[in-house]
Amino acid sequence: MRHGNGTGIRFALLGVVSQHPDGVHGYALKRHCERILGNFWQLNFGEVYRVLDRLAADRLIEQVVADAESSRKLYRITEKGRRSLDDFILVPPTDAPRPLRQELAVKLLFARPGRWQDVLRLIDHQREAYMRELSLLGVQRRRLARRAVDAFVTQLLIDGAELSVRAELAWLDDVTQKLTERFGRST
Amino acid sequence: MIALRQVTKTFGSGTTAVRAVDSLSFTCPAGAFWALMGPSGSGKSTVLHLIAGLTPPTSGQVLVDGADVAAMTPAESAVLRRRRIGYVLQAFNLLPFLTARENVGMPLVLDGVRQSEVDARVDEALARVRMDHRAEHNPPHLSGGEQQRLAIARALVIRPAIVLADEPTGNLDRAAGRQIMDLIHDVNERTGVTVLLVTHDPVLAACAHRVLRLVDGRLRQEMVLVGDRHGQAPLALH
């Protein structure tokens, strides 16, 4: 199973819905989502409802009526939704190196207690993807150096790519260290 | 070939004992270029010391080309270091009052190699690291990057089977560090010498064909990178 763009927001909303076993209203959902995900994501109502509609169409959540007197609809996670969320948390990120921060943040937020070791393995997987990327950049850099042509700009771009991968790796090391400090030594 | 078989190294004893390396096993084939990464205190440098016979394992076997380093007498392990293993450290450890040429030739002189042979091999080593134009300079007159080039030439002059490099770019800026790594990569590719590199810098580690990540003296992760000619099958984690 592979997750493309937009996966983060989809599972973030599914995760928040999962934290309300009796159902949650769309507005409360948006507020809750912003609170736990901080200022990293700017959500608008249109986007939230679009994602919720899609989750409902996929039968990962269902709509229930709050009570007899009101017509307010609440969103509640289905059994299929729970399984899907659990799967997402354990599925390694894609091999294509790209920033994992948002996706990993969602996995960390909704990983069940006792699953942090699995999250560490996901981080290891991502680290390897980044190391391969660095390895390829090194091959390119050495190939350029052997050529007689002036590759000044290409060289600068490679430098930039290396620096950003380096930053991602430093962040993964930091997360690993803090998870280990918080939950104990890995086995 | 370098092989560690269930190697444990403990420093101190009783309640103050520190297990620097913990049941570590791996086999690095001849001609490979591997990097060891990991946080401070993860046992990376101790692994190099064990391979060079500078410290004996508490248990397990360390094999260099099939010979058990721990079973060697001090004289035998000194010969291993003098003839088979080139060591490159963060500190260049060049003698300031000797010329570049004299520094590079030192291991051969100490090993009793005759002068004409020393001269020929020093020329070859200096050319390999592109420092032939600085042969008569003294180290204090050279840049950090140039001094590390000399230290690498001194490691190569013995025509080693293995080069152990412990944070070789630690004292250099990023540009000079990269040049040193490209040089080490080039040496491995052209001469087939086995290289084991310890670094905490991912960009440098990514020059290697394979990266072993150590945590608390144990192998936590093995990453196969571009250029690995020895298959994709990962080793079992111990």
Tab-separated table of C-alpha atoms in Angstrom:
chain	number	residue	atom	x	y	z
A	1	MET	CA	0.000	0.000	0.000
A	2	ARG	CA	1.350	3.408	-0.928
A	3	HIS	CA	0.179	6.763	0.307
A	4	GLY	CA	0.388	9.810	-1.878
A	5	ASN	CA	0.032	13.497	-1.206
A	6	GLY	CA	-2.809	14.463	1.085
A	7	THR	CA	-2.363	11.289	3.080
A	8	GLY	CA	-1.303	13.259	6.130
A	9	ILE	CA	-4.450	15.379	6.376
A	10	ARG	CA	-6.704	12.398	5.608
A	11	PHE	CA	-5.269	10.284	8.407
A	12	ALA	CA	-4.959	13.261	10.741
A	13	LEU	CA	-8.720	13.782	10.500
A	14	LEU	CA	-9.393	10.064	10.767
A	15	GLY	CA	-7.147	9.979	13.851
A	16	VAL	CA	-9.013	12.819	15.512
A	17	VAL	CA	-12.373	11.215	14.733
A	18	SER	CA	-11.056	7.986	16.300
A	19	GLN	CA	-10.498	9.858	19.561
A	20	HIS	CA	-14.241	10.543	19.856
A	21	PRO	CA	-15.945	7.137	20.154
A	22	ASP	CA	-19.379	8.783	20.474
A	23	GLY	CA	-18.893	10.943	17.425
A	24	VAL	CA	-17.694	14.488	16.853
A	25	HIS	CA	-19.086	17.515	15.051
A	26	GLY	CA	-17.247	18.967	12.077
A	27	TYR	CA	-16.479	22.271	13.764
A	28	ALA	CA	-15.132	20.629	16.948
A	29	LEU	CA	-13.113	18.332	14.728
A	30	LYS	CA	-11.415	21.205	12.982
A	31	ARG	CA	-10.616	22.917	16.304
A	32	HIS	CA	-9.287	19.697	17.838
A	33	CYS	CA	-7.189	19.021	14.759
A	34	GLU	CA	-5.612	22.476	14.854
A	35	ARG	CA	-4.903	22.151	18.564
A	36	ILE	CA	-2.995	18.870	18.350
A	37	LEU	CA	-1.293	19.565	15.054
A	38	GLY	CA	-0.247	23.043	16.086
A	39	ASN	CA	0.239	25.738	13.539
A	40	PHE	CA	1.819	23.465	10.962
A	41	TRP	CA	-1.329	23.051	8.976
A	42	GLN	CA	-3.731	25.785	8.081
A	43	LEU	CA	-7.050	24.048	7.599
A	44	ASN	CA	-10.104	25.589	6.045
A	45	PHE	CA	-13.624	24.296	6.472
A	46	GLY	CA	-14.016	23.483	2.816
A	47	GLU	CA	-10.966	21.235	2.908
A	48	VAL	CA	-12.009	19.584	6.179
A	49	TYR	CA	-15.461	18.739	4.846
A	50	ARG	CA	-14.101	17.549	1.518
A	51	VAL	CA	-11.792	15.112	3.319
A	52	LEU	CA	-14.599	14.010	5.657
A	53	ASP	CA	-16.859	13.335	2.663
A	54	ARG	CA	-14.174	11.221	1.087
A	55	LEU	CA	-13.592	9.303	4.345
A	56	ALA	CA	-17.323	8.675	4.584
A	57	ALA	CA	-17.519	7.556	0.938
A	58	ASP	CA	-14.715	5.091	1.683
A	59	ARG	CA	-16.748	3.912	4.730
A	60	LEU	CA	-13.895	4.765	7.101
A	61	ILE	CA	-16.215	7.056	9.066
A	62	GLU	CA	-19.980	7.261	9.331
A	63	GLN	CA	-22.406	10.041	10.114
A	64	VAL	CA	-24.726	9.690	13.076
A	65	VAL	CA	-27.437	11.979	14.417
A	66	ALA	CA	-26.449	13.640	17.718
A	67	ASP	CA	-29.854	13.338	19.413
A	68	ALA	CA	-33.553	13.185	18.652
A	69	GLU	CA	-34.194	16.941	18.935
A	70	SER	CA	-31.361	18.109	16.734
A	71	SER	CA	-30.503	17.344	13.197
A	72	ARG	CA	-26.785	17.880	13.860
A	73	LYS	CA	-24.623	15.214	12.300
A	74	LEU	CA	-21.662	13.744	14.120
A	75	TYR	CA	-18.775	11.865	12.548
A	76	ARG	CA	-17.778	8.527	14.048
A	77	ILE	CA	-15.039	6.103	13.026
A	78	THR	CA	-16.054	2.704	11.675
A	79	GLU	CA	-14.343	-0.604	12.336
A	80	LYS	CA	-12.891	-0.392	8.823
A	81	GLY	CA	-11.608	3.108	9.673
A	82	ARG	CA	-9.842	1.853	12.790
A	83	ARG	CA	-8.122	-0.884	10.833
A	84	SER	CA	-7.124	1.587	8.144
A	85	LEU	CA	-5.641	4.013	10.709
A	86	ASP	CA	-3.731	1.211	12.379
A	87	ASP	CA	-2.391	0.036	9.008
A	88	PHE	CA	-1.323	3.546	8.072
A	89	ILE	CA	0.676	3.950	11.262
A	90	LEU	CA	2.683	0.808	10.514
A	91	VAL	CA	3.143	1.175	6.767
A	92	PRO	CA	6.618	2.434	5.908
A	93	PRO	CA	6.646	5.797	4.180
A	94	THR	CA	7.272	5.706	0.477
A	95	ASP	CA	10.794	5.047	-0.780
A	96	ALA	CA	10.884	8.347	-2.597
A	97	PRO	CA	12.660	10.660	-0.177
A	98	ARG	CA	10.468	13.597	0.705
A	99	PRO	CA	9.896	15.376	3.969
A	100	LEU	CA	8.200	13.043	6.384
A	101	ARG	CA	7.500	15.545	9.119
A	102	GLN	CA	3.750	15.855	8.678
A	103	GLU	CA	3.138	12.194	7.991
A	104	LEU	CA	5.389	11.106	10.859
A	105	ALA	CA	3.723	13.618	13.171
A	106	VAL	CA	0.361	12.029	12.412
A	107	LYS	CA	1.739	8.525	12.963
A	108	LEU	CA	3.251	9.574	16.297
A	109	LEU	CA	0.046	11.235	17.421
A	110	PHE	CA	-2.139	8.231	16.783
A	111	ALA	CA	0.206	5.305	17.366
A	112	ARG	CA	-1.210	3.166	20.123
A	113	PRO	CA	0.851	2.879	23.318
A	114	GLY	CA	3.413	0.133	22.890
A	115	ARG	CA	3.756	0.827	19.195
A	116	TRP	CA	6.610	3.341	19.455
A	117	GLN	CA	9.166	0.653	18.550
A	118	ASP	CA	7.329	0.225	15.261
A	119	VAL	CA	7.506	3.969	14.762
A	120	LEU	CA	11.284	3.793	15.344
A	121	ARG	CA	11.478	1.198	12.582
A	122	LEU	CA	9.577	3.546	10.276
A	123	ILE	CA	12.121	6.244	11.064
A	124	ASP	CA	14.941	3.798	10.255
A	125	HIS	CA	13.270	3.081	6.928
A	126	GLN	CA	13.051	6.762	6.123
A	127	ARG	CA	16.667	7.294	7.192
A	128	GLU	CA	17.743	4.650	4.689
A	129	ALA	CA	15.771	6.352	1.899
A	130	TYR	CA	17.543	9.618	2.672
A	131	MET	CA	20.960	7.957	2.844
A	132	ARG	CA	20.361	6.469	-0.614
A	133	GLU	CA	19.436	9.923	-1.865
A	134	LEU	CA	22.687	11.334	-0.455
A	135	SER	CA	24.559	8.463	-2.011
A	136	LEU	CA	23.091	9.289	-5.440
A	137	LEU	CA	23.893	12.979	-4.993
A	138	GLY	CA	27.502	11.983	-4.216
A	139	VAL	CA	27.667	9.953	-7.433
A	140	GLN	CA	26.409	12.985	-9.376
A	141	ARG	CA	28.862	15.306	-7.639
A	142	ARG	CA	31.855	13.074	-8.403
A	143	ARG	CA	30.702	12.602	-11.996
A	144	LEU	CA	30.479	16.378	-12.458
A	145	ALA	CA	33.910	16.864	-10.925
A	146	ARG	CA	35.416	14.524	-13.527
A	147	ARG	CA	33.924	16.482	-16.429
A	148	ALA	CA	35.754	19.369	-17.966
A	149	VAL	CA	32.644	21.524	-18.394
A	150	ASP	CA	31.779	24.209	-15.894
A	151	ALA	CA	28.932	22.902	-13.758
A	152	PHE	CA	28.807	25.728	-11.281
A	153	VAL	CA	25.025	25.961	-10.968
A	154	THR	CA	24.479	22.207	-10.919
A	155	GLN	CA	27.056	22.004	-8.165
A	156	LEU	CA	25.166	24.630	-6.155
A	157	LEU	CA	21.916	22.708	-6.612
A	158	ILE	CA	23.560	19.503	-5.428
A	159	ASP	CA	24.925	21.370	-2.394
A	160	GLY	CA	21.412	22.615	-1.627
A	161	ALA	CA	19.887	19.153	-1.985
A	162	GLU	CA	22.560	17.681	0.312
A	163	LEU	CA	21.942	20.316	2.959
A	164	SER	CA	18.192	19.728	3.000
A	165	VAL	CA	18.589	15.936	3.227
A	166	ARG	CA	21.126	16.491	5.998
A	167	ALA	CA	18.542	18.567	7.903
A	168	GLU	CA	15.885	15.860	7.511
A	169	LEU	CA	18.322	13.225	8.779
A	170	ALA	CA	19.296	15.376	11.756
A	171	TRP	CA	15.611	15.721	12.602
A	172	LEU	CA	15.066	11.944	12.358
A	173	ASP	CA	18.039	11.396	14.714
A	174	ASP	CA	16.542	13.913	17.097
A	175	VAL	CA	13.127	12.239	17.040
A	176	THR	CA	14.770	8.841	17.564
A	177	GLN	CA	16.715	10.111	20.546
A	178	LYS	CA	13.725	11.801	22.142
A	179	LEU	CA	11.438	8.801	21.592
A	180	THR	CA	14.061	6.557	23.139
A	181	GLU	CA	14.474	8.888	26.123
A	182	ARG	CA	10.740	9.045	26.594
A	183	PHE	CA	9.878	5.380	26.181
A	184	GLY	CA	13.099	3.583	27.120
A	185	ARG	CA	15.889	1.843	25.324
A	186	SER	CA	15.236	-0.004	22.093
A	187	THR	CA	15.596	-3.743	22.138
B	1	MET	CA	38.178	-9.176	4.661
B	2	ILE	CA	37.183	-8.034	8.108
B	3	ALA	CA	34.884	-10.199	10.206
B	4	LEU	CA	33.518	-9.676	13.688
B	5	ARG	CA	31.885	-12.677	15.321
B	6	GLN	CA	29.736	-11.925	18.359
B	7	VAL	CA	32.248	-9.385	19.604
B	8	THR	CA	31.704	-7.766	22.972
B	9	LYS	CA	34.023	-5.202	24.509
B	10	THR	CA	33.516	-4.096	28.085
B	11	PHE	CA	35.567	-1.374	29.711
B	12	GLY	CA	35.901	-1.402	33.509
B	13	SER	CA	34.219	-3.944	35.760
B	14	GLY	CA	31.457	-4.357	38.301
B	15	THR	CA	28.994	-1.508	38.614
B	16	THR	CA	31.151	0.869	36.569
B	17	ALA	CA	31.486	-1.523	33.618
B	18	VAL	CA	30.622	0.006	30.258
B	19	ARG	CA	29.751	-2.266	27.353
B	20	ALA	CA	31.119	-0.302	24.398
B	21	VAL	CA	30.483	-3.073	21.853
B	22	ASP	CA	27.735	-5.609	22.419
B	23	SER	CA	27.532	-8.950	20.553
B	24	LEU	CA	28.439	-7.297	17.262
B	25	SER	CA	28.801	-9.397	14.119
B	26	PHE	CA	29.454	-8.368	10.535
B	27	THR	CA	31.573	-9.424	7.577
B	28	CYS	CA	33.062	-6.698	5.413
B	29	PRO	CA	34.400	-8.206	2.168
B	30	ALA	CA	37.784	-7.286	0.691
B	31	GLY	CA	37.600	-4.167	-1.462
B	32	ALA	CA	34.426	-2.887	0.177
B	33	PHE	CA	33.922	0.662	1.423
B	34	TRP	CA	31.759	0.678	4.519
B	35	ALA	CA	30.891	3.408	7.001
B	36	LEU	CA	30.037	3.106	10.676
B	37	MET	CA	27.635	5.723	11.995
B	38	GLY	CA	25.929	6.282	15.294
B	39	PRO	CA	25.595	8.706	18.160
B	40	SER	CA	28.534	9.495	20.446
B	41	GLY	CA	29.368	6.529	22.630
B	42	SER	CA	27.783	4.022	20.259
B	43	GLY	CA	31.071	2.085	19.979
B	44	LYS	CA	32.152	3.133	16.468
B	45	SER	CA	35.763	3.987	17.283
B	46	THR	CA	36.112	0.971	19.578
B	47	VAL	CA	35.256	-1.240	16.593
B	48	LEU	CA	38.214	0.225	14.669
B	49	HIS	CA	40.509	-0.248	17.702
B	50	LEU	CA	39.434	-3.892	17.920
B	51	ILE	CA	40.147	-4.487	14.221
B	52	ALA	CA	43.586	-2.863	14.480
B	53	GLY	CA	44.399	-4.981	17.529
B	54	LEU	CA	44.821	-1.879	19.680
B	55	THR	CA	42.469	-3.339	22.269
B	56	PRO	CA	41.404	-6.985	22.760
B	57	PRO	CA	37.732	-7.996	22.711
B	58	THR	CA	36.204	-9.150	25.993
B	59	SER	CA	34.630	-12.004	24.048
B	60	GLY	CA	34.100	-13.015	20.443
B	61	GLN	CA	36.441	-13.068	17.449
B	62	VAL	CA	37.906	-10.305	15.312
B	63	LEU	CA	39.238	-11.689	12.028
B	64	VAL	CA	41.391	-9.763	9.572
B	65	ASP	CA	41.969	-11.775	6.401
B	66	GLY	CA	41.055	-14.873	8.377
B	67	ALA	CA	43.573	-14.287	11.187
B	68	ASP	CA	42.204	-13.846	14.706
B	69	VAL	CA	43.551	-10.483	15.881
B	70	ALA	CA	42.830	-11.260	19.551
B	71	ALA	CA	44.993	-14.389	19.380
B	72	MET	CA	48.018	-12.457	18.098
B	73	THR	CA	50.994	-11.585	20.305
B	74	PRO	CA	51.628	-7.845	20.720
B	75	ALA	CA	54.519	-8.170	18.227
B	76	GLU	CA	52.273	-9.868	15.666
B	77	SER	CA	49.535	-7.275	15.979
B	78	ALA	CA	52.163	-4.519	15.624
B	79	VAL	CA	53.233	-6.110	12.334
B	80	LEU	CA	49.582	-6.249	11.253
B	81	ARG	CA	49.288	-2.504	11.860
B	82	ARG	CA	52.628	-1.707	10.245
B	83	ARG	CA	52.085	-3.719	7.046
B	84	ARG	CA	48.379	-4.394	6.563
B	85	ILE	CA	46.367	-1.593	8.126
B	86	GLY	CA	46.525	2.119	7.358
B	87	TYR	CA	44.995	4.300	10.071
B	88	VAL	CA	43.679	7.809	9.436
B	89	LEU	CA	42.495	9.876	12.387
B	90	GLN	CA	40.838	13.220	12.941
B	91	ALA	CA	44.160	14.564	14.254
B	92	PHE	CA	46.695	14.459	11.438
B	93	ASN	CA	49.602	13.525	13.767
B	94	LEU	CA	52.275	14.731	11.353
B	95	LEU	CA	55.725	15.581	12.677
B	96	PRO	CA	56.138	19.340	12.147
B	97	PHE	CA	59.926	19.322	11.779
B	98	LEU	CA	59.900	16.740	8.973
B	99	THR	CA	58.960	17.475	5.353
B	100	ALA	CA	55.825	16.074	3.772
B	101	ARG	CA	57.970	13.461	2.012
B	102	GLU	CA	59.688	12.407	5.250
B	103	ASN	CA	56.388	12.188	7.133
B	104	VAL	CA	54.803	9.983	4.485
B	105	GLY	CA	57.854	7.692	4.318
B	106	MET	CA	58.073	7.259	8.086
B	107	PRO	CA	56.191	3.916	8.391
B	108	LEU	CA	58.475	2.372	5.750
B	109	VAL	CA	61.647	3.721	7.382
B	110	LEU	CA	60.521	2.309	10.740
B	111	ASP	CA	59.867	-1.021	9.020
B	112	GLY	CA	63.450	-1.112	7.692
B	113	VAL	CA	62.588	-0.695	4.011
B	114	ARG	CA	65.602	0.441	1.957
B	115	GLN	CA	65.731	4.099	0.944
B	116	SER	CA	65.321	3.686	-2.835
B	117	GLU	CA	62.158	1.676	-2.258
B	118	VAL	CA	60.949	4.249	0.289
B	119	ASP	CA	61.461	7.053	-2.251
B	120	ALA	CA	59.563	5.263	-4.992
B	121	ARG	CA	56.631	4.411	-2.774
B	122	VAL	CA	56.443	7.889	-1.236
B	123	ASP	CA	56.306	9.371	-4.765
B	124	GLU	CA	53.475	6.993	-5.622
B	125	ALA	CA	51.538	7.808	-2.414
B	126	LEU	CA	51.989	11.582	-2.804
B	127	ALA	CA	50.790	11.412	-6.404
B	128	ARG	CA	47.786	9.343	-5.331
B	129	VAL	CA	46.638	12.108	-2.948
B	130	ARG	CA	47.724	14.837	-5.408
B	131	MET	CA	50.301	16.290	-3.034
B	132	ASP	CA	53.429	15.700	-5.122
B	133	HIS	CA	53.851	19.463	-5.553
B	134	ARG	CA	54.125	19.897	-1.772
B	135	ALA	CA	56.659	17.135	-1.106
B	136	GLU	CA	59.300	19.379	0.431
B	137	HIS	CA	56.960	21.490	2.574
B	138	ASN	CA	56.693	21.092	6.334
B	139	PRO	CA	53.188	20.364	7.692
B	140	PRO	CA	52.748	23.702	9.555
B	141	HIS	CA	52.932	25.444	6.184
B	142	LEU	CA	50.052	23.417	4.741
B	143	SER	CA	46.276	23.783	5.075
B	144	GLY	CA	44.241	21.342	7.165
B	145	GLY	CA	42.978	19.607	4.038
B	146	GLU	CA	46.516	19.233	2.697
B	147	GLN	CA	47.748	17.872	6.022
B	148	GLN	CA	44.998	15.260	5.995
B	149	ARG	CA	45.994	14.335	2.427
B	150	LEU	CA	49.493	13.674	3.737
B	151	ALA	CA	48.118	11.586	6.597
B	152	ILE	CA	46.218	9.525	4.003
B	153	ALA	CA	49.368	9.178	1.883
B	154	ARG	CA	51.198	7.963	5.008
B	155	ALA	CA	48.437	5.359	5.511
B	156	LEU	CA	48.638	4.288	1.839
B	157	VAL	CA	52.432	4.122	1.578
B	158	ILE	CA	52.523	0.697	3.230
B	159	ARG	CA	50.112	-0.526	0.480
B	160	PRO	CA	47.626	-1.638	3.105
B	161	ALA	CA	44.857	-4.176	2.633
B	162	ILE	CA	42.639	-2.111	4.918
B	163	VAL	CA	42.283	1.579	5.685
B	164	LEU	CA	40.583	2.472	8.957
B	165	ALA	CA	39.490	6.110	8.979
B	166	ASP	CA	38.171	7.578	12.238
B	167	GLU	CA	36.381	10.917	11.643
B	168	PRO	CA	39.002	11.888	9.031
B	169	THR	CA	37.210	15.140	8.224
B	170	GLY	CA	36.452	16.140	11.799
B	171	ASN	CA	38.991	18.988	11.772
B	172	LEU	CA	38.118	20.282	8.313
B	173	ASP	CA	35.502	22.625	6.919
B	174	ARG	CA	32.767	21.217	4.691
B	175	ALA	CA	34.501	21.835	1.362
B	176	ALA	CA	37.836	20.373	2.491
B	177	GLY	CA	36.032	17.491	4.171
B	178	ARG	CA	34.246	16.649	0.955
B	179	GLN	CA	37.502	16.630	-0.982
B	180	ILE	CA	38.997	14.220	1.542
B	181	MET	CA	35.973	11.938	1.210
B	182	ASP	CA	36.151	12.040	-2.575
B	183	LEU	CA	39.825	11.132	-2.258
B	184	ILE	CA	39.060	8.170	0.015
B	185	HIS	CA	36.329	7.082	-2.417
B	186	ASP	CA	38.789	7.353	-5.308
B	187	VAL	CA	41.475	5.378	-3.450
B	188	ASN	CA	39.017	2.576	-2.703
B	189	GLU	CA	37.838	2.483	-6.316
B	190	ARG	CA	41.285	2.552	-7.917
B	191	THR	CA	43.342	0.431	-5.519
B	192	GLY	CA	40.692	-1.926	-4.150
B	193	VAL	CA	41.790	-1.276	-0.574
B	194	THR	CA	39.064	-2.105	1.957
B	195	VAL	CA	37.900	1.046	3.732
B	196	LEU	CA	36.092	1.226	7.036
B	197	LEU	CA	35.098	4.791	7.843
B	198	VAL	CA	33.770	6.120	11.131
B	199	THR	CA	31.832	9.348	10.829
B	200	HIS	CA	28.806	11.092	12.264
B	201	ASP	CA	28.336	13.086	9.044
B	202	PRO	CA	25.667	11.493	6.809
B	203	VAL	CA	26.940	13.201	3.635
B	204	LEU	CA	30.356	11.620	4.149
B	205	ALA	CA	28.946	8.258	5.209
B	206	ALA	CA	26.882	8.255	2.002
B	207	CYS	CA	30.130	8.032	-0.008
B	208	ALA	CA	30.406	4.455	1.284
B	209	HIS	CA	28.731	1.456	-0.340
B	210	ARG	CA	27.143	0.391	2.885
B	211	VAL	CA	26.438	2.066	6.203
B	212	LEU	CA	26.161	0.254	9.532
B	213	ARG	CA	24.384	2.238	12.214
B	214	LEU	CA	25.396	1.398	15.753
B	215	VAL	CA	23.384	2.237	18.848
B	216	ASP	CA	24.692	1.281	22.294
B	217	GLY	CA	27.370	-0.921	20.742
B	218	ARG	CA	24.842	-2.975	18.780
B	219	LEU	CA	24.048	-3.053	15.088
B	220	ARG	CA	20.771	-1.211	14.814
B	221	GLN	CA	20.535	-0.746	11.055
B	222	GLU	CA	22.345	-1.711	7.895
B	223	MET	CA	21.883	0.482	4.830
B	224	VAL	CA	22.951	-0.679	1.373
B	225	LEU	CA	23.784	2.320	-0.818
B	226	VAL	CA	24.788	2.973	-4.419
B	227	GLY	CA	27.861	1.097	-5.569
B	228	ASP	CA	27.515	-1.903	-3.262
B	229	ARG	CA	28.850	-4.797	-5.308
B	230	HIS	CA	28.237	-7.408	-2.663
B	231	GLY	CA	24.544	-7.986	-2.927
B	232	GLN	CA	21.496	-6.521	-1.325
B	233	ALA	CA	20.903	-9.144	1.322
B	234	PRO	CA	21.017	-7.455	4.704
B	235	LEU	CA	22.757	-9.157	7.591
B	236	ALA	CA	20.692	-10.369	10.463
B	237	LEU	CA	20.449	-7.864	13.283
B	238	HIS	CA	21.989	-9.041	16.516
